Amino acid sequence: MGAVFSILGIADVKRKGEKMETKVIRMDPAQIDQETMKKAGAILKQGGLVAFPTETVYGLGGNALDEQAAEKIYSAKGRPSDNPLIVHIAEFSDLDRIVQEVPEKAKKLAEAFWPGPLTMIFPKSKEVPYGTTGGMETVAVRMPNHPLALALIRAGGGYVAAPSANTSGRPSPTRASHVEEDLCGKIDMILDGGEVGIGLESTIVDFTEEIPTILRPGYINQSMLEAVIGSVQIDRGLISSDSEVHPKAPGMKYRHYAPKANLTVVEGTPEAVQEEIRRRTREKIEEGFQVGIIATEESLSAYPEGIVKCIGTRKQEESIARHLFGVLREFDDSGVQYIFSEAFDTPQMGQAIMNRLLKAAGQQKIKV
Ligand code: TXA
Ligand code: MG
């Protein structure tokens, strides 16, 4: 694997700008190739970009303390530069350098959930450039629970800014092939560590509010947080039906994860949902359109028409979370104009799954 670099030096890769060659390197998370990891770290230290797996989704990493690296991230993703990046660390003690102070409750959450799918927001220190925080006085920090992510952060100097490694607006990547689709030719390296475990981005908790506030729901839900620190609230912008109330996390206001097709979510009892999806599918097919359906193992056989994709099983809600973004991407390649999806108000991750699904649907929902 190290041979890659003797053929094509890192400096050469950087000079190529937009048309750079992106090295895709497969690495077993249980058997880290230290040589290659050192090279990946060197790319970050020199201001380059490396995509890597985390337990949630793949991230697009750059040195968080280097304003120009942040600029490169925005440009590779085509992301609005007012949308701040999450800084990833590998040691709790590294937090001090980038934040002003860490409240007791945040320490407790870190103890309970780091490394893990939790991001916390604090007032930033001077060391964090505004380029990384999208001009904000606060910084979002997370310690991911993935051996390749932790090794890369350490090799890269300890502070890695990483948004999800997708083109802005597309579904977040849960496999290295998704990253390749979106970012090949625009970044220096992709570390391919296989499919991610969770499949939805981290829960974001804002510690700059009186009461710790969830800005983005994820695998770690409100009751899991409250079991550790007591009362936690949910950003009004996330749950309000009033379109004047904006979410506090800038990224939550963009139409995200948007598939090319028109997506509608159908909510209700299983029988009523299936009947409604069958009826609407028939209607669209008669109008001459191609239709996709997002179903589960339990409901697959209820749909005789359309391109039916199985997202997972309701008996294991994790399977639904893990496959959501991948299924949306598959439909982009399938040429359908309409997609109907069942709703997934599952017990633990339902809020996070429905948040992403409804965003992908531009909030189009039918209750039956
Ligand atoms: O699971 C994850 O969090 C993944 C992996 C790669 O770690 N990362 C991720 O990053 O989802 P990104 O950039 O796609 O989403 C970051 C979200 C955006 O909605 C952004 O607006 C919000 O976090 N955010 C970041 N810094 C913030 C801040 N200082 N204040 C409020 N929201 C912030
Ligand atoms: Mg993202």
mmCIF file of C-alpha atoms and ligand atoms in Angstrom:
data_model
loop_
_atom_site.group_PDB
_atom_site.id
_atom_site.type_symbol
_atom_site.label_atom_id
_atom_site.label_comp_id
_atom_site.label_asym_id
_atom_site.label_seq_id
_atom_site.Cartn_x
_atom_site.Cartn_y
_atom_site.Cartn_z
ATOM 1 C CA MET A 1 0.000 0.000 0.000
ATOM 2 C CA GLY A 2 2.858 2.360 0.834
ATOM 3 C CA ALA A 3 4.010 1.965 -2.776
ATOM 4 C CA VAL A 4 1.253 4.289 -3.870
ATOM 5 C CA PHE A 5 3.221 7.169 -2.450
ATOM 6 C CA SER A 6 6.506 6.327 -4.029
ATOM 7 C CA ILE A 7 4.827 6.499 -7.435
ATOM 8 C CA LEU A 8 2.843 9.646 -6.750
ATOM 9 C CA GLY A 9 4.247 12.016 -4.124
ATOM 10 C CA ILE A 10 1.865 13.886 -1.838
ATOM 11 C CA ALA A 11 3.076 17.221 -3.188
ATOM 12 C CA ASP A 12 2.168 16.142 -6.728
ATOM 13 C CA VAL A 13 -1.308 15.247 -5.613
ATOM 14 C CA LYS A 14 -1.783 18.676 -4.061
ATOM 15 C CA ARG A 15 -0.596 20.575 -7.129
ATOM 16 C CA LYS A 16 -3.195 18.950 -9.299
ATOM 17 C CA GLY A 17 -5.971 20.991 -7.617
ATOM 18 C CA GLU A 18 -9.456 20.125 -8.868
ATOM 19 C CA LYS A 19 -8.299 17.245 -11.029
ATOM 20 C CA MET A 20 -6.175 15.610 -8.362
ATOM 21 C CA GLU A 21 -5.906 11.872 -8.196
ATOM 22 C CA THR A 22 -7.807 10.470 -5.239
ATOM 23 C CA LYS A 23 -6.152 7.446 -3.667
ATOM 24 C CA VAL A 24 -8.685 4.924 -2.388
ATOM 25 C CA ILE A 25 -7.106 2.709 0.235
ATOM 26 C CA ARG A 26 -8.880 -0.255 1.723
ATOM 27 C CA MET A 27 -7.988 -0.837 5.380
ATOM 28 C CA ASP A 28 -9.263 -3.390 7.852
ATOM 29 C CA PRO A 29 -10.327 -1.451 10.987
ATOM 30 C CA ALA A 30 -9.071 -4.368 13.106
ATOM 31 C CA GLN A 31 -5.629 -4.306 11.481
ATOM 32 C CA ILE A 32 -4.410 -0.777 10.939
ATOM 33 C CA ASP A 33 -1.537 -0.387 8.487
ATOM 34 C CA GLN A 34 0.608 2.085 10.443
ATOM 35 C CA GLU A 35 2.713 3.126 7.442
ATOM 36 C CA THR A 36 -0.312 4.152 5.391
ATOM 37 C CA MET A 37 -1.910 5.825 8.400
ATOM 38 C CA LYS A 38 1.224 7.916 8.844
ATOM 39 C CA LYS A 39 0.966 9.034 5.215
ATOM 40 C CA ALA A 40 -2.718 9.860 5.654
ATOM 41 C CA GLY A 41 -1.812 11.910 8.745
ATOM 42 C CA ALA A 42 0.889 13.700 6.773
ATOM 43 C CA ILE A 43 -1.666 14.714 4.135
ATOM 44 C CA LEU A 44 -3.769 16.331 6.865
ATOM 45 C CA LYS A 45 -0.748 18.075 8.406
ATOM 46 C CA GLN A 46 0.105 19.507 4.979
ATOM 47 C CA GLY A 47 -3.413 20.911 4.573
ATOM 48 C CA GLY A 48 -4.863 18.144 2.386
ATOM 49 C CA LEU A 49 -8.130 16.208 2.686
ATOM 50 C CA VAL A 50 -8.711 12.575 3.684
ATOM 51 C CA ALA A 51 -12.135 10.907 3.858
ATOM 52 C CA PHE A 52 -12.492 8.263 6.549
ATOM 53 C CA PRO A 53 -15.094 6.015 8.161
ATOM 54 C CA THR A 54 -16.643 6.777 11.524
ATOM 55 C CA GLU A 55 -19.312 4.746 13.330
ATOM 56 C CA THR A 56 -22.018 7.154 12.053
ATOM 57 C CA VAL A 57 -21.185 8.111 8.437
ATOM 58 C CA TYR A 58 -17.987 8.730 6.442
ATOM 59 C CA GLY A 59 -16.351 12.079 7.208
ATOM 60 C CA LEU A 60 -14.297 14.397 4.992
ATOM 61 C CA GLY A 61 -11.311 15.317 7.161
ATOM 62 C CA GLY A 62 -9.025 18.332 7.106
ATOM 63 C CA ASN A 63 -6.861 19.992 9.778
ATOM 64 C CA ALA A 64 -9.375 21.858 11.976
ATOM 65 C CA LEU A 65 -6.821 24.462 13.044
ATOM 66 C CA ASP A 66 -5.916 25.348 9.452
ATOM 67 C CA GLU A 67 -8.304 27.859 7.889
ATOM 68 C CA GLN A 68 -7.251 26.922 4.362
ATOM 69 C CA ALA A 69 -8.004 23.249 4.952
ATOM 70 C CA ALA A 70 -11.511 24.271 6.014
ATOM 71 C CA GLU A 71 -11.869 26.256 2.797
ATOM 72 C CA LYS A 72 -10.869 23.184 0.803
ATOM 73 C CA ILE A 73 -13.509 21.118 2.592
ATOM 74 C CA TYR A 74 -16.238 23.609 1.701
ATOM 75 C CA SER A 75 -15.146 23.722 -1.888
ATOM 76 C CA ALA A 76 -14.871 19.913 -2.306
ATOM 77 C CA LYS A 77 -18.374 19.456 -0.889
ATOM 78 C CA GLY A 78 -19.876 22.495 -2.597
ATOM 79 C CA ARG A 79 -21.061 23.469 0.853
ATOM 80 C CA PRO A 80 -22.144 26.973 1.921
ATOM 81 C CA SER A 81 -19.291 28.311 4.064
ATOM 82 C CA ASP A 82 -21.656 29.585 6.795
ATOM 83 C CA ASN A 83 -22.349 25.963 7.751
ATOM 84 C CA PRO A 84 -19.874 25.083 10.538
ATOM 85 C CA LEU A 85 -17.778 21.898 10.695
ATOM 86 C CA ILE A 86 -17.497 19.418 13.562
ATOM 87 C CA VAL A 87 -13.995 19.125 15.081
ATOM 88 C CA HIS A 88 -13.057 15.505 15.801
ATOM 89 C CA ILE A 89 -10.654 14.642 18.615
ATOM 90 C CA ALA A 90 -9.188 11.380 19.898
ATOM 91 C CA GLU A 91 -8.371 12.286 23.539
ATOM 92 C CA PHE A 92 -10.631 14.003 26.046
ATOM 93 C CA SER A 93 -7.708 16.133 27.264
ATOM 94 C CA ASP A 94 -7.389 17.636 23.761
ATOM 95 C CA LEU A 95 -10.726 19.388 24.273
ATOM 96 C CA ASP A 96 -9.187 22.133 26.458
ATOM 97 C CA ARG A 97 -7.193 23.697 23.645
ATOM 98 C CA ILE A 98 -10.209 24.383 21.419
ATOM 99 C CA VAL A 99 -12.964 25.390 23.840
ATOM 100 C CA GLN A 100 -13.252 28.045 26.558
ATOM 101 C CA GLU A 101 -14.677 25.777 29.215
ATOM 102 C CA VAL A 102 -16.376 22.439 29.610
ATOM 103 C CA PRO A 103 -19.484 22.393 31.830
ATOM 104 C CA GLU A 104 -19.803 19.536 34.370
ATOM 105 C CA LYS A 105 -22.748 18.060 32.509
ATOM 106 C CA ALA A 106 -20.772 17.923 29.282
ATOM 107 C CA LYS A 107 -17.995 16.074 31.092
ATOM 108 C CA LYS A 108 -20.565 13.537 32.266
ATOM 109 C CA LEU A 109 -21.876 13.046 28.747
ATOM 110 C CA ALA A 110 -18.344 12.638 27.436
ATOM 111 C CA GLU A 111 -17.695 9.999 30.082
ATOM 112 C CA ALA A 112 -20.882 8.174 29.175
ATOM 113 C CA PHE A 113 -20.819 8.435 25.382
ATOM 114 C CA TRP A 114 -17.306 9.252 24.098
ATOM 115 C CA PRO A 115 -15.920 7.861 21.967
ATOM 116 C CA GLY A 116 -19.325 7.688 20.299
ATOM 117 C CA PRO A 117 -22.035 9.270 18.156
ATOM 118 C CA LEU A 118 -22.379 12.455 20.222
ATOM 119 C CA THR A 119 -21.307 15.981 19.244
ATOM 120 C CA MET A 120 -21.254 18.785 21.802
ATOM 121 C CA ILE A 121 -21.160 22.539 21.181
ATOM 122 C CA PHE A 122 -19.101 24.932 23.339
ATOM 123 C CA PRO A 123 -17.807 28.508 23.130
ATOM 124 C CA LYS A 124 -14.655 28.229 21.009
ATOM 125 C CA SER A 125 -11.107 29.216 21.943
ATOM 126 C CA LYS A 126 -8.968 31.518 19.793
ATOM 127 C CA GLU A 127 -7.153 28.536 18.324
ATOM 128 C CA VAL A 128 -10.140 27.498 16.246
ATOM 129 C CA PRO A 129 -10.322 29.577 13.058
ATOM 130 C CA TYR A 130 -13.640 31.105 11.995
ATOM 131 C CA GLY A 131 -13.195 29.219 8.734
ATOM 132 C CA THR A 132 -13.842 26.006 10.652
ATOM 133 C CA THR A 133 -16.816 27.331 12.631
ATOM 134 C CA GLY A 134 -18.536 29.071 9.738
ATOM 135 C CA GLY A 135 -17.921 32.411 11.457
ATOM 136 C CA MET A 136 -19.521 31.308 14.730
ATOM 137 C CA GLU A 137 -18.127 31.906 18.252
ATOM 138 C CA THR A 138 -18.925 28.297 19.140
ATOM 139 C CA VAL A 139 -17.347 25.014 18.098
ATOM 140 C CA ALA A 140 -18.876 21.555 17.719
ATOM 141 C CA VAL A 141 -16.680 18.693 18.984
ATOM 142 C CA ARG A 142 -16.952 14.923 18.745
ATOM 143 C CA MET A 143 -14.806 11.897 19.577
ATOM 144 C CA PRO A 144 -15.803 9.214 17.075
ATOM 145 C CA ASN A 145 -15.876 5.525 18.001
ATOM 146 C CA HIS A 146 -14.045 3.971 15.068
ATOM 147 C CA PRO A 147 -10.454 2.647 15.126
ATOM 148 C CA LEU A 148 -9.565 4.162 11.723
ATOM 149 C CA ALA A 149 -11.029 7.548 12.646
ATOM 150 C CA LEU A 150 -9.170 7.665 15.961
ATOM 151 C CA ALA A 151 -5.898 6.575 14.365
ATOM 152 C CA LEU A 152 -6.235 9.190 11.618
ATOM 153 C CA ILE A 153 -6.999 11.979 14.094
ATOM 154 C CA ARG A 154 -3.892 11.061 16.104
ATOM 155 C CA ALA A 155 -1.723 10.793 12.998
ATOM 156 C CA GLY A 156 -3.067 14.099 11.672
ATOM 157 C CA GLY A 157 -2.215 16.219 14.715
ATOM 158 C CA GLY A 158 -5.223 15.710 16.970
ATOM 159 C CA TYR A 159 -7.878 18.027 15.490
ATOM 160 C CA VAL A 160 -9.758 16.957 12.386
ATOM 161 C CA ALA A 161 -12.632 19.025 11.002
ATOM 162 C CA ALA A 162 -14.998 16.640 9.257
ATOM 163 C CA PRO A 163 -18.422 17.113 7.766
ATOM 164 C CA SER A 164 -20.125 14.112 6.209
ATOM 165 C CA ALA A 165 -18.160 13.175 3.076
ATOM 166 C CA ASN A 166 -20.932 13.761 0.540
ATOM 167 C CA THR A 167 -21.549 16.485 -1.995
ATOM 168 C CA SER A 168 -23.669 19.093 -0.219
ATOM 169 C CA GLY A 169 -27.363 18.183 -0.517
ATOM 170 C CA ARG A 170 -26.824 14.484 -1.280
ATOM 171 C CA PRO A 171 -27.450 11.679 1.241
ATOM 172 C CA SER A 172 -24.574 11.187 3.702
ATOM 173 C CA PRO A 173 -22.161 8.378 2.738
ATOM 174 C CA THR A 174 -22.335 5.093 4.601
ATOM 175 C CA ARG A 175 -19.837 3.274 2.331
ATOM 176 C CA ALA A 176 -16.555 4.343 0.728
ATOM 177 C CA SER A 177 -18.141 3.875 -2.704
ATOM 178 C CA HIS A 178 -20.599 6.683 -1.863
ATOM 179 C CA VAL A 179 -17.656 8.965 -1.071
ATOM 180 C CA GLU A 180 -16.000 8.000 -4.366
ATOM 181 C CA GLU A 181 -19.190 8.862 -6.279
ATOM 182 C CA ASP A 182 -19.235 12.358 -4.807
ATOM 183 C CA LEU A 183 -15.615 13.352 -4.175
ATOM 184 C CA CYS A 184 -13.296 11.446 -6.485
ATOM 185 C CA GLY A 185 -10.846 13.876 -8.099
ATOM 186 C CA LYS A 186 -11.492 16.498 -5.424
ATOM 187 C CA ILE A 187 -9.696 15.102 -2.369
ATOM 188 C CA ASP A 188 -6.347 13.434 -1.691
ATOM 189 C CA MET A 189 -7.378 10.129 -0.158
ATOM 190 C CA ILE A 190 -10.284 7.925 0.858
ATOM 191 C CA LEU A 191 -9.746 5.366 3.619
ATOM 192 C CA ASP A 192 -12.169 2.534 2.911
ATOM 193 C CA GLY A 193 -13.018 0.766 6.165
ATOM 194 C CA GLY A 194 -16.195 -0.912 4.934
ATOM 195 C CA GLU A 195 -19.814 -0.102 5.720
ATOM 196 C CA VAL A 196 -20.467 2.080 8.798
ATOM 197 C CA GLY A 197 -22.361 0.743 11.816
ATOM 198 C CA ILE A 198 -24.988 3.369 12.627
ATOM 199 C CA GLY A 199 -25.708 5.083 9.331
ATOM 200 C CA LEU A 200 -27.101 8.385 10.665
ATOM 201 C CA GLU A 201 -25.009 11.362 11.779
ATOM 202 C CA SER A 202 -24.240 12.020 15.445
ATOM 203 C CA THR A 203 -26.636 13.555 17.949
ATOM 204 C CA ILE A 204 -25.715 17.229 18.470
ATOM 205 C CA VAL A 205 -26.136 18.749 21.952
ATOM 206 C CA ASP A 206 -25.657 22.492 22.414
ATOM 207 C CA PHE A 207 -24.077 23.487 25.726
ATOM 208 C CA THR A 208 -24.239 27.212 25.066
ATOM 209 C CA GLU A 209 -27.955 27.270 26.047
ATOM 210 C CA GLU A 210 -29.305 27.404 29.649
ATOM 211 C CA ILE A 211 -30.611 23.885 29.262
ATOM 212 C CA PRO A 212 -28.560 21.506 27.075
ATOM 213 C CA THR A 213 -30.374 21.383 23.749
ATOM 214 C CA ILE A 214 -30.539 18.725 21.034
ATOM 215 C CA LEU A 215 -29.911 20.443 17.690
ATOM 216 C CA ARG A 216 -29.853 17.229 15.640
ATOM 217 C CA PRO A 217 -31.345 13.882 16.755
ATOM 218 C CA GLY A 218 -29.204 10.747 16.361
ATOM 219 C CA TYR A 219 -28.561 7.302 17.787
ATOM 220 C CA ILE A 220 -28.164 8.797 21.292
ATOM 221 C CA ASN A 221 -31.682 9.989 22.016
ATOM 222 C CA GLN A 222 -33.186 12.398 24.535
ATOM 223 C CA SER A 223 -33.905 9.790 27.198
ATOM 224 C CA MET A 224 -30.384 8.355 27.000
ATOM 225 C CA LEU A 225 -28.995 11.874 27.550
ATOM 226 C CA GLU A 226 -31.473 12.649 30.351
ATOM 227 C CA ALA A 227 -30.552 9.438 32.152
ATOM 228 C CA VAL A 228 -27.057 10.909 32.574
ATOM 229 C CA ILE A 229 -27.570 14.671 33.098
ATOM 230 C CA GLY A 230 -31.274 15.272 33.732
ATOM 231 C CA SER A 231 -33.346 17.710 31.703
ATOM 232 C CA VAL A 232 -32.399 18.114 28.018
ATOM 233 C CA GLN A 233 -34.534 20.032 25.535
ATOM 234 C CA ILE A 234 -35.043 19.719 21.793
ATOM 235 C CA ASP A 235 -34.394 22.719 19.525
ATOM 236 C CA ARG A 236 -37.777 24.261 18.686
ATOM 237 C CA GLY A 237 -36.673 24.689 15.102
ATOM 238 C CA LEU A 238 -36.504 20.910 14.736
ATOM 239 C CA ILE A 239 -40.005 20.121 15.928
ATOM 240 C CA SER A 240 -41.973 23.290 15.193
ATOM 241 C CA SER A 241 -44.393 23.175 12.264
ATOM 242 C CA ASP A 242 -43.988 26.980 12.062
ATOM 243 C CA SER A 243 -41.640 27.608 9.145
ATOM 244 C CA GLU A 244 -40.574 30.907 10.754
ATOM 245 C CA VAL A 245 -38.856 29.009 13.573
ATOM 246 C CA HIS A 246 -35.434 28.070 12.196
ATOM 247 C CA PRO A 247 -33.234 25.265 13.513
ATOM 248 C CA LYS A 248 -30.189 26.502 15.422
ATOM 249 C CA ALA A 249 -27.699 24.207 13.676
ATOM 250 C CA PRO A 250 -27.158 25.986 10.355
ATOM 251 C CA GLY A 251 -26.889 22.639 8.549
ATOM 252 C CA MET A 252 -30.387 21.605 9.576
ATOM 253 C CA LYS A 253 -32.000 24.373 7.548
ATOM 254 C CA TYR A 254 -30.734 23.160 4.179
ATOM 255 C CA ARG A 255 -32.728 20.707 2.107
ATOM 256 C CA HIS A 256 -30.554 17.715 2.686
ATOM 257 C CA TYR A 257 -30.243 14.113 1.679
ATOM 258 C CA ALA A 258 -32.464 15.013 -1.220
ATOM 259 C CA PRO A 259 -32.997 12.179 -3.711
ATOM 260 C CA LYS A 260 -33.531 13.153 -7.360
ATOM 261 C CA ALA A 261 -37.075 11.750 -7.256
ATOM 262 C CA ASN A 262 -40.069 13.296 -5.521
ATOM 263 C CA LEU A 263 -40.280 11.500 -2.155
ATOM 264 C CA THR A 264 -43.425 11.218 -0.017
ATOM 265 C CA VAL A 265 -43.631 9.584 3.405
ATOM 266 C CA VAL A 266 -46.870 7.760 4.296
ATOM 267 C CA GLU A 267 -47.786 7.408 7.961
ATOM 268 C CA GLY A 268 -50.481 5.306 9.675
ATOM 269 C CA THR A 269 -51.284 1.703 10.544
ATOM 270 C CA PRO A 270 -49.317 -0.829 8.449
ATOM 271 C CA GLU A 271 -52.392 -1.952 6.480
ATOM 272 C CA ALA A 272 -53.553 1.601 5.711
ATOM 273 C CA VAL A 273 -50.033 2.683 4.717
ATOM 274 C CA GLN A 274 -49.580 -0.278 2.389
ATOM 275 C CA GLU A 275 -52.955 0.301 0.755
ATOM 276 C CA GLU A 276 -52.248 4.007 0.219
ATOM 277 C CA ILE A 277 -48.789 3.323 -1.245
ATOM 278 C CA ARG A 278 -50.248 0.656 -3.587
ATOM 279 C CA ARG A 279 -52.949 3.082 -4.737
ATOM 280 C CA ARG A 280 -50.559 5.988 -5.352
ATOM 281 C CA THR A 281 -48.049 3.727 -7.077
ATOM 282 C CA ARG A 282 -50.745 2.460 -9.489
ATOM 283 C CA GLU A 283 -51.848 6.051 -10.142
ATOM 284 C CA LYS A 284 -48.305 7.235 -11.012
ATOM 285 C CA ILE A 285 -47.567 4.191 -13.155
ATOM 286 C CA GLU A 286 -50.782 4.872 -15.108
ATOM 287 C CA GLU A 287 -49.555 8.430 -15.649
ATOM 288 C CA GLY A 288 -46.409 6.917 -17.187
ATOM 289 C CA PHE A 289 -43.936 7.398 -14.336
ATOM 290 C CA GLN A 290 -41.498 4.996 -12.714
ATOM 291 C CA VAL A 291 -42.118 4.563 -9.008
ATOM 292 C CA GLY A 292 -39.914 3.442 -6.130
ATOM 293 C CA ILE A 293 -41.134 2.121 -2.784
ATOM 294 C CA ILE A 294 -39.226 1.973 0.504
ATOM 295 C CA ALA A 295 -40.493 -1.046 2.426
ATOM 296 C CA THR A 296 -39.306 -3.378 5.178
ATOM 297 C CA GLU A 297 -38.834 -7.142 5.293
ATOM 298 C CA GLU A 298 -42.269 -7.317 6.895
ATOM 299 C CA SER A 299 -44.042 -5.410 4.096
ATOM 300 C CA LEU A 300 -42.045 -6.289 0.950
ATOM 301 C CA SER A 301 -44.645 -8.715 -0.365
ATOM 302 C CA ALA A 302 -47.454 -6.166 0.026
ATOM 303 C CA TYR A 303 -46.268 -4.246 -3.042
ATOM 304 C CA PRO A 304 -46.837 -5.982 -6.374
ATOM 305 C CA GLU A 305 -45.818 -2.960 -8.483
ATOM 306 C CA GLY A 306 -42.975 -0.427 -8.572
ATOM 307 C CA ILE A 307 -39.286 -0.817 -7.750
ATOM 308 C CA VAL A 308 -39.485 -2.018 -4.158
ATOM 309 C CA LYS A 309 -36.428 -1.713 -1.934
ATOM 310 C CA CYS A 310 -36.077 -3.288 1.479
ATOM 311 C CA ILE A 311 -34.572 -0.872 3.992
ATOM 312 C CA GLY A 312 -34.321 -3.378 6.867
ATOM 313 C CA THR A 313 -36.544 -5.019 9.434
ATOM 314 C CA ARG A 314 -38.837 -3.396 11.968
ATOM 315 C CA LYS A 315 -37.615 -6.001 14.440
ATOM 316 C CA GLN A 316 -34.206 -4.256 14.394
ATOM 317 C CA GLU A 317 -34.565 -0.526 13.957
ATOM 318 C CA GLU A 318 -30.776 -0.199 13.645
ATOM 319 C CA SER A 319 -31.049 -1.927 10.286
ATOM 320 C CA ILE A 320 -33.435 0.766 9.041
ATOM 321 C CA ALA A 321 -31.117 3.563 10.203
ATOM 322 C CA ARG A 322 -28.074 1.906 8.647
ATOM 323 C CA HIS A 323 -29.609 1.522 5.184
ATOM 324 C CA LEU A 324 -31.639 4.724 4.835
ATOM 325 C CA PHE A 325 -29.029 6.856 3.042
ATOM 326 C CA GLY A 326 -27.848 3.953 0.887
ATOM 327 C CA VAL A 327 -31.396 3.220 -0.304
ATOM 328 C CA LEU A 328 -31.914 6.887 -1.202
ATOM 329 C CA ARG A 329 -28.707 6.793 -3.263
ATOM 330 C CA GLU A 330 -29.782 3.571 -4.999
ATOM 331 C CA PHE A 331 -32.986 5.231 -6.107
ATOM 332 C CA ASP A 332 -30.943 8.062 -7.635
ATOM 333 C CA ASP A 333 -29.375 5.464 -9.939
ATOM 334 C CA SER A 334 -32.650 3.715 -10.724
ATOM 335 C CA GLY A 335 -34.357 6.490 -12.684
ATOM 336 C CA VAL A 336 -37.618 6.614 -10.701
ATOM 337 C CA GLN A 337 -39.518 9.924 -10.620
ATOM 338 C CA TYR A 338 -41.582 9.217 -7.514
ATOM 339 C CA ILE A 339 -40.743 7.402 -4.279
ATOM 340 C CA PHE A 340 -43.195 6.427 -1.567
ATOM 341 C CA SER A 341 -41.794 5.440 1.805
ATOM 342 C CA GLU A 342 -43.387 3.941 4.858
ATOM 343 C CA ALA A 343 -42.847 5.978 8.047
ATOM 344 C CA PHE A 344 -40.465 4.572 10.661
ATOM 345 C CA ASP A 345 -41.505 5.841 14.085
ATOM 346 C CA THR A 346 -39.411 3.225 15.834
ATOM 347 C CA PRO A 347 -38.871 3.332 19.635
ATOM 348 C CA GLN A 348 -35.195 4.409 20.043
ATOM 349 C CA MET A 349 -34.041 5.939 16.773
ATOM 350 C CA GLY A 350 -37.418 6.872 15.325
ATOM 351 C CA GLN A 351 -36.905 10.584 15.841
ATOM 352 C CA ALA A 352 -33.525 10.529 14.088
ATOM 353 C CA ILE A 353 -34.719 8.312 11.231
ATOM 354 C CA MET A 354 -37.842 10.407 10.602
ATOM 355 C CA ASN A 355 -35.826 13.653 10.832
ATOM 356 C CA ARG A 356 -33.600 12.495 7.928
ATOM 357 C CA LEU A 357 -36.399 10.861 5.943
ATOM 358 C CA LEU A 358 -38.673 13.906 6.138
ATOM 359 C CA LYS A 359 -35.804 16.214 5.222
ATOM 360 C CA ALA A 360 -35.181 14.043 2.179
ATOM 361 C CA ALA A 361 -38.888 14.339 1.399
ATOM 362 C CA GLY A 362 -38.863 18.126 1.752
ATOM 363 C CA GLN A 363 -41.345 17.455 4.613
ATOM 364 C CA GLN A 364 -43.936 15.845 2.265
ATOM 365 C CA LYS A 365 -45.974 13.547 4.478
ATOM 366 C CA ILE A 366 -49.399 11.931 4.155
ATOM 367 C CA LYS A 367 -51.318 10.613 7.166
ATOM 368 C CA VAL A 368 -53.743 7.780 6.522
HETATM 369 O O1 TXA B 1 -21.774 11.922 12.706
HETATM 370 C C1 TXA B 1 -21.364 13.037 12.388
HETATM 371 O O2 TXA B 1 -21.532 14.031 13.122
HETATM 372 C C2 TXA B 1 -20.596 13.171 11.055
HETATM 373 C C3 TXA B 1 -19.298 12.389 11.189
HETATM 374 C C4 TXA B 1 -18.406 12.571 10.005
HETATM 375 O O3 TXA B 1 -18.659 12.734 12.370
HETATM 376 N N1 TXA B 1 -20.373 14.542 10.737
HETATM 377 C C5 TXA B 1 -21.375 15.370 10.319
HETATM 378 O O4 TXA B 1 -20.959 16.650 9.977
HETATM 379 O O5 TXA B 1 -22.526 15.022 10.225
HETATM 380 P P1 TXA B 1 -21.846 17.656 9.120
HETATM 381 O O6 TXA B 1 -20.942 18.793 8.821
HETATM 382 O O7 TXA B 1 -22.416 16.945 7.959
HETATM 383 O O8 TXA B 1 -22.947 18.141 10.078
HETATM 384 C C6 TXA B 1 -22.615 19.037 11.126
HETATM 385 C C7 TXA B 1 -23.836 19.715 11.665
HETATM 386 C C8 TXA B 1 -24.391 20.743 10.712
HETATM 387 O O9 TXA B 1 -25.804 20.694 10.763
HETATM 388 C C9 TXA B 1 -23.867 22.040 11.326
HETATM 389 O O10 TXA B 1 -24.690 23.136 11.014
HETATM 390 C C10 TXA B 1 -23.884 21.725 12.808
HETATM 391 O O11 TXA B 1 -23.462 20.401 12.858
HETATM 392 N N2 TXA B 1 -22.928 22.527 13.569
HETATM 393 C C11 TXA B 1 -21.575 22.456 13.536
HETATM 394 N N3 TXA B 1 -21.013 23.389 14.327
HETATM 395 C C12 TXA B 1 -22.035 24.067 14.902
HETATM 396 C C13 TXA B 1 -22.104 25.154 15.822
HETATM 397 N N4 TXA B 1 -21.018 25.733 16.305
HETATM 398 N N5 TXA B 1 -23.336 25.599 16.180
HETATM 399 C C14 TXA B 1 -24.455 25.009 15.697
HETATM 400 N N6 TXA B 1 -24.450 23.969 14.807
HETATM 401 C C15 TXA B 1 -23.256 23.513 14.421
HETATM 402 MG MG MG B 2 -23.731 16.473 6.458
#
